[in-house]
Protein backbone atom coordinates (compact mmCIF):
# COMPACT_ATOMS: atom_id res chain seq x y z
CA UNK A 1 0.00 0.00 0.00
CA UNK A 2 2.90 2.35 0.82
CA UNK A 3 4.32 1.61 -2.64
CA UNK A 4 1.06 2.75 -4.28
CA UNK A 5 0.88 5.89 -2.14
CA UNK A 6 4.46 6.80 -3.07
CA UNK A 7 3.73 6.11 -6.74
CA UNK A 8 0.63 8.33 -6.59
CA UNK A 9 2.73 11.14 -5.12
CA UNK A 10 5.38 10.64 -7.84
CA UNK A 11 2.72 10.69 -10.56
CA UNK A 12 1.14 13.91 -9.24
CA UNK A 13 4.57 15.53 -9.17
CA UNK A 14 5.44 14.12 -12.62
CA UNK A 15 2.28 15.64 -14.13
CA UNK A 16 3.24 19.17 -13.09
CA UNK A 17 4.39 21.20 -16.07
CA UNK A 18 3.38 18.53 -18.62
CA UNK A 19 0.88 19.12 -21.41
CA UNK A 20 -2.29 17.06 -21.11
CA UNK A 21 -3.77 18.50 -24.30
CA UNK A 22 -1.06 16.79 -26.37
CA UNK A 23 -1.70 13.43 -24.68
CA UNK A 24 -5.51 13.54 -24.78
CA UNK A 25 -5.81 12.41 -28.45
CA UNK A 26 -4.01 9.16 -27.58
CA UNK A 27 -6.63 8.37 -24.95
CA UNK A 28 -9.43 9.25 -27.36
CA UNK A 29 -7.86 6.90 -29.92
CA UNK A 30 -7.72 4.09 -27.35
CA UNK A 31 -11.40 4.70 -26.51
CA UNK A 32 -12.19 4.26 -30.22
CA UNK A 33 -10.05 1.10 -30.33
CA UNK A 34 -11.93 -0.33 -27.34
CA UNK A 35 -15.31 0.41 -28.90
CA UNK A 36 -14.24 -1.18 -32.19
CA UNK A 37 -12.91 -4.30 -30.42
CA UNK A 38 -16.14 -4.66 -28.45
CA UNK A 39 -18.28 -4.31 -31.58
CA UNK A 40 -16.18 -6.49 -33.89
CA UNK A 41 -14.04 -9.37 -32.58
CA UNK A 42 -12.09 -9.39 -35.86
CA UNK A 43 -11.12 -5.71 -35.64
CA UNK A 44 -7.40 -4.95 -35.90
CA UNK A 45 -6.15 -1.56 -34.78
CA UNK A 46 -3.00 0.10 -36.09
CA UNK A 47 -1.16 -2.04 -33.54
CA UNK A 48 -2.45 -5.26 -35.13
CA UNK A 49 0.45 -5.74 -37.53
CA UNK A 50 3.00 -5.09 -34.77
CA UNK A 51 1.20 -7.54 -32.49
CA UNK A 52 1.17 -10.18 -35.23
CA UNK A 53 4.89 -9.71 -35.90
CA UNK A 54 5.69 -10.08 -32.21
CA UNK A 55 3.41 -13.14 -32.02
CA UNK A 56 5.24 -14.84 -34.89
CA UNK A 57 8.61 -13.94 -33.36
CA UNK A 58 7.44 -15.55 -30.13
CA UNK A 59 7.20 -18.93 -31.85
CA UNK A 60 10.88 -18.67 -32.77
CA UNK A 61 12.00 -17.26 -29.42
CA UNK A 62 10.36 -20.09 -27.47
CA UNK A 63 11.29 -22.87 -29.91
CA UNK A 64 13.86 -24.18 -27.42
CA UNK A 65 11.08 -25.49 -25.16
CA UNK A 66 9.44 -28.17 -27.26
CA UNK A 67 6.28 -28.15 -29.34
CA UNK A 68 3.83 -26.89 -26.70
CA UNK A 69 6.00 -23.96 -25.61
CA UNK A 70 6.88 -23.13 -29.22
CA UNK A 71 3.21 -22.85 -30.12
CA UNK A 72 2.27 -21.04 -26.89
CA UNK A 73 5.28 -18.74 -27.34
CA UNK A 74 3.49 -16.58 -29.88
CA UNK A 75 0.79 -15.60 -27.42
CA UNK A 76 3.24 -15.41 -24.52
CA UNK A 77 5.58 -12.98 -26.27
CA UNK A 78 2.83 -10.78 -27.70
CA UNK A 79 1.54 -10.26 -24.15
CA UNK A 80 4.95 -9.99 -22.48
CA UNK A 81 6.25 -7.20 -24.75
CA UNK A 82 3.60 -4.62 -23.70
CA UNK A 83 4.05 -5.71 -20.08
CA UNK A 84 7.77 -5.08 -20.47
CA UNK A 85 6.80 -1.65 -21.83
CA UNK A 86 4.81 -1.00 -18.65
CA UNK A 87 7.81 -2.03 -16.53
CA UNK A 88 10.33 -0.11 -18.64
CA UNK A 89 8.35 3.14 -18.60
CA UNK A 90 7.66 2.83 -14.87
CA UNK A 91 11.40 2.41 -14.34
CA UNK A 92 11.97 5.59 -16.39
CA UNK A 93 9.15 7.30 -14.47
CA UNK A 94 7.21 7.99 -17.68
CA UNK A 95 3.89 7.17 -16.11
CA UNK A 96 1.68 8.18 -19.03
CA UNK A 97 3.60 5.96 -21.47
CA UNK A 98 3.28 3.14 -18.97
CA UNK A 99 -0.50 3.61 -18.92
CA UNK A 100 -0.58 3.55 -22.73
CA UNK A 101 1.22 0.20 -22.69
CA UNK A 102 -1.82 -1.22 -20.88
CA UNK A 103 -3.87 -0.07 -23.87
CA UNK A 104 -1.43 -1.85 -26.17
CA UNK A 105 -1.65 -4.98 -23.98
CA UNK A 106 -5.44 -4.77 -24.30
CA UNK A 107 -5.25 -4.98 -28.10
CA UNK A 108 -3.23 -8.18 -27.69
CA UNK A 109 -5.76 -9.68 -25.28
CA UNK A 110 -8.58 -8.95 -27.74
CA UNK A 111 -6.53 -10.56 -30.52
CA UNK A 112 -5.84 -13.65 -28.41
CA UNK A 113 -9.54 -13.85 -27.50
CA UNK A 114 -10.50 -13.98 -31.17
CA UNK A 115 -7.85 -16.59 -31.93
CA UNK A 116 -8.74 -18.77 -28.90
CA UNK A 117 -12.46 -18.47 -29.66
CA UNK A 118 -11.78 -19.92 -33.12
CA UNK A 119 -10.08 -23.05 -31.73
CA UNK A 120 -12.91 -25.44 -32.62
CA UNK A 121 -14.12 -23.82 -35.83
CA UNK A 122 -10.63 -23.02 -37.16
CA UNK A 123 -12.17 -20.57 -39.63
CA UNK A 124 -9.64 -17.74 -39.25
CA UNK A 125 -7.04 -17.36 -41.98
CA UNK A 126 -3.64 -18.27 -40.55
CA UNK A 127 -0.27 -16.77 -41.43
CA UNK A 128 3.35 -17.82 -41.13
CA UNK A 129 6.47 -15.68 -41.48
CA UNK A 130 7.53 -15.46 -45.11
CA UNK A 131 5.18 -18.35 -45.99
CA UNK A 132 7.93 -20.84 -45.10
CA UNK A 133 5.79 -23.45 -43.38
CA UNK A 134 3.66 -25.48 -45.80
CA UNK A 135 1.17 -26.57 -43.12
CA UNK A 136 0.22 -24.15 -40.39
CA UNK A 137 -1.14 -25.29 -37.03
CA UNK A 138 -3.92 -23.37 -35.33
CA UNK A 139 -2.18 -22.37 -32.08
CA UNK A 140 -5.24 -22.38 -29.87
CA UNK A 141 -6.73 -25.56 -31.33
CA UNK A 142 -3.47 -27.31 -30.48
CA UNK A 143 -3.05 -25.70 -27.04
CA UNK A 144 -6.61 -26.28 -25.87
CA UNK A 145 -6.62 -29.84 -27.25
CA UNK A 146 -3.40 -30.61 -25.38
CA UNK A 147 -4.90 -29.21 -22.16
CA UNK A 148 -8.21 -31.02 -22.67
CA UNK A 149 -10.07 -27.69 -22.88
CA UNK A 150 -11.04 -27.49 -26.55
CA UNK A 151 -14.75 -27.64 -25.69
CA UNK A 152 -14.25 -24.50 -23.56
CA UNK A 153 -12.77 -22.28 -26.27
CA UNK A 154 -15.64 -19.81 -25.83
CA UNK A 155 -14.86 -19.45 -22.12
CA UNK A 156 -11.17 -19.01 -22.84
CA UNK A 157 -12.06 -16.31 -25.36
CA UNK A 158 -14.33 -14.65 -22.78
CA UNK A 159 -11.49 -14.67 -20.24
CA UNK A 160 -9.12 -12.95 -22.67
CA UNK A 161 -11.79 -10.40 -23.64
CA UNK A 162 -12.28 -9.66 -19.95
CA UNK A 163 -8.52 -9.13 -19.60
CA UNK A 164 -8.67 -6.86 -22.66
CA UNK A 165 -11.40 -4.70 -21.12
CA UNK A 166 -9.61 -4.65 -17.76
CA UNK A 167 -6.28 -3.69 -19.33
CA UNK A 168 -7.88 -0.94 -21.43
CA UNK A 169 -9.70 0.27 -18.33
CA UNK A 170 -6.35 0.66 -16.56
CA UNK A 171 -5.01 2.58 -19.56
CA UNK A 172 -7.98 4.92 -19.78
CA UNK A 173 -8.45 5.43 -16.04
CA UNK A 174 -4.77 6.03 -15.23
CA UNK A 175 -4.11 7.98 -18.42
CA UNK A 176 -7.29 10.03 -18.01
CA UNK A 177 -6.41 10.84 -14.40
CA UNK A 178 -2.94 12.01 -15.45
CA UNK A 179 -4.30 14.10 -18.33
CA UNK A 180 -6.81 15.69 -15.94
CA UNK A 181 -3.99 16.53 -13.51
CA UNK A 182 -1.92 18.03 -16.31
CA UNK A 183 -4.82 20.12 -17.59
CA UNK A 184 -5.70 21.26 -14.09
CA UNK A 185 -2.10 22.40 -13.62
CA UNK A 186 -2.18 24.17 -17.00
CA UNK A 187 -5.38 26.05 -16.11
CA UNK A 188 -3.90 26.99 -12.73
CA UNK A 189 -0.81 28.44 -14.45
CA UNK A 190 -2.96 30.42 -16.93
CA UNK A 191 -5.19 31.70 -14.11
CA UNK A 192 -2.19 32.91 -12.09
CA UNK A 193 -0.74 34.90 -15.01
XYZ file of C-alpha atoms in Angstrom, residues 5-73:
69
model
C 0.877 5.887 -2.138
C 4.456 6.798 -3.073
C 3.726 6.112 -6.739
C 0.632 8.331 -6.588
C 2.729 11.139 -5.117
C 5.375 10.636 -7.836
C 2.716 10.694 -10.563
C 1.137 13.910 -9.239
C 4.565 15.530 -9.174
C 5.440 14.122 -12.623
C 2.275 15.637 -14.127
C 3.237 19.172 -13.092
C 4.391 21.196 -16.070
C 3.380 18.527 -18.622
C 0.881 19.117 -21.413
C -2.291 17.061 -21.107
C -3.770 18.503 -24.297
C -1.064 16.788 -26.371
C -1.701 13.433 -24.683
C -5.514 13.542 -24.780
C -5.812 12.409 -28.454
C -4.007 9.163 -27.578
C -6.626 8.369 -24.953
C -9.433 9.249 -27.362
C -7.858 6.902 -29.917
C -7.719 4.090 -27.354
C -11.401 4.696 -26.508
C -12.192 4.258 -30.216
C -10.051 1.100 -30.326
C -11.933 -0.331 -27.336
C -15.314 0.406 -28.898
C -14.244 -1.180 -32.187
C -12.915 -4.299 -30.416
C -16.142 -4.663 -28.449
C -18.276 -4.314 -31.582
C -16.176 -6.489 -33.893
C -14.042 -9.369 -32.579
C -12.085 -9.390 -35.860
C -11.117 -5.709 -35.642
C -7.404 -4.949 -35.899
C -6.146 -1.560 -34.779
C -2.997 0.096 -36.086
C -1.163 -2.041 -33.538
C -2.454 -5.263 -35.131
C 0.451 -5.743 -37.527
C 2.999 -5.088 -34.774
C 1.203 -7.539 -32.491
C 1.172 -10.184 -35.230
C 4.891 -9.712 -35.902
C 5.692 -10.084 -32.206
C 3.409 -13.137 -32.021
C 5.239 -14.841 -34.885
C 8.611 -13.938 -33.363
C 7.438 -15.554 -30.132
C 7.197 -18.934 -31.846
C 10.879 -18.668 -32.773
C 12.004 -17.257 -29.417
C 10.358 -20.090 -27.471
C 11.288 -22.866 -29.910
C 13.857 -24.184 -27.421
C 11.080 -25.495 -25.162
C 9.440 -28.166 -27.255
C 6.279 -28.147 -29.342
C 3.835 -26.893 -26.696
C 6.004 -23.956 -25.610
C 6.884 -23.130 -29.222
C 3.212 -22.846 -30.121
C 2.271 -21.041 -26.893
C 5.282 -18.742 -27.337
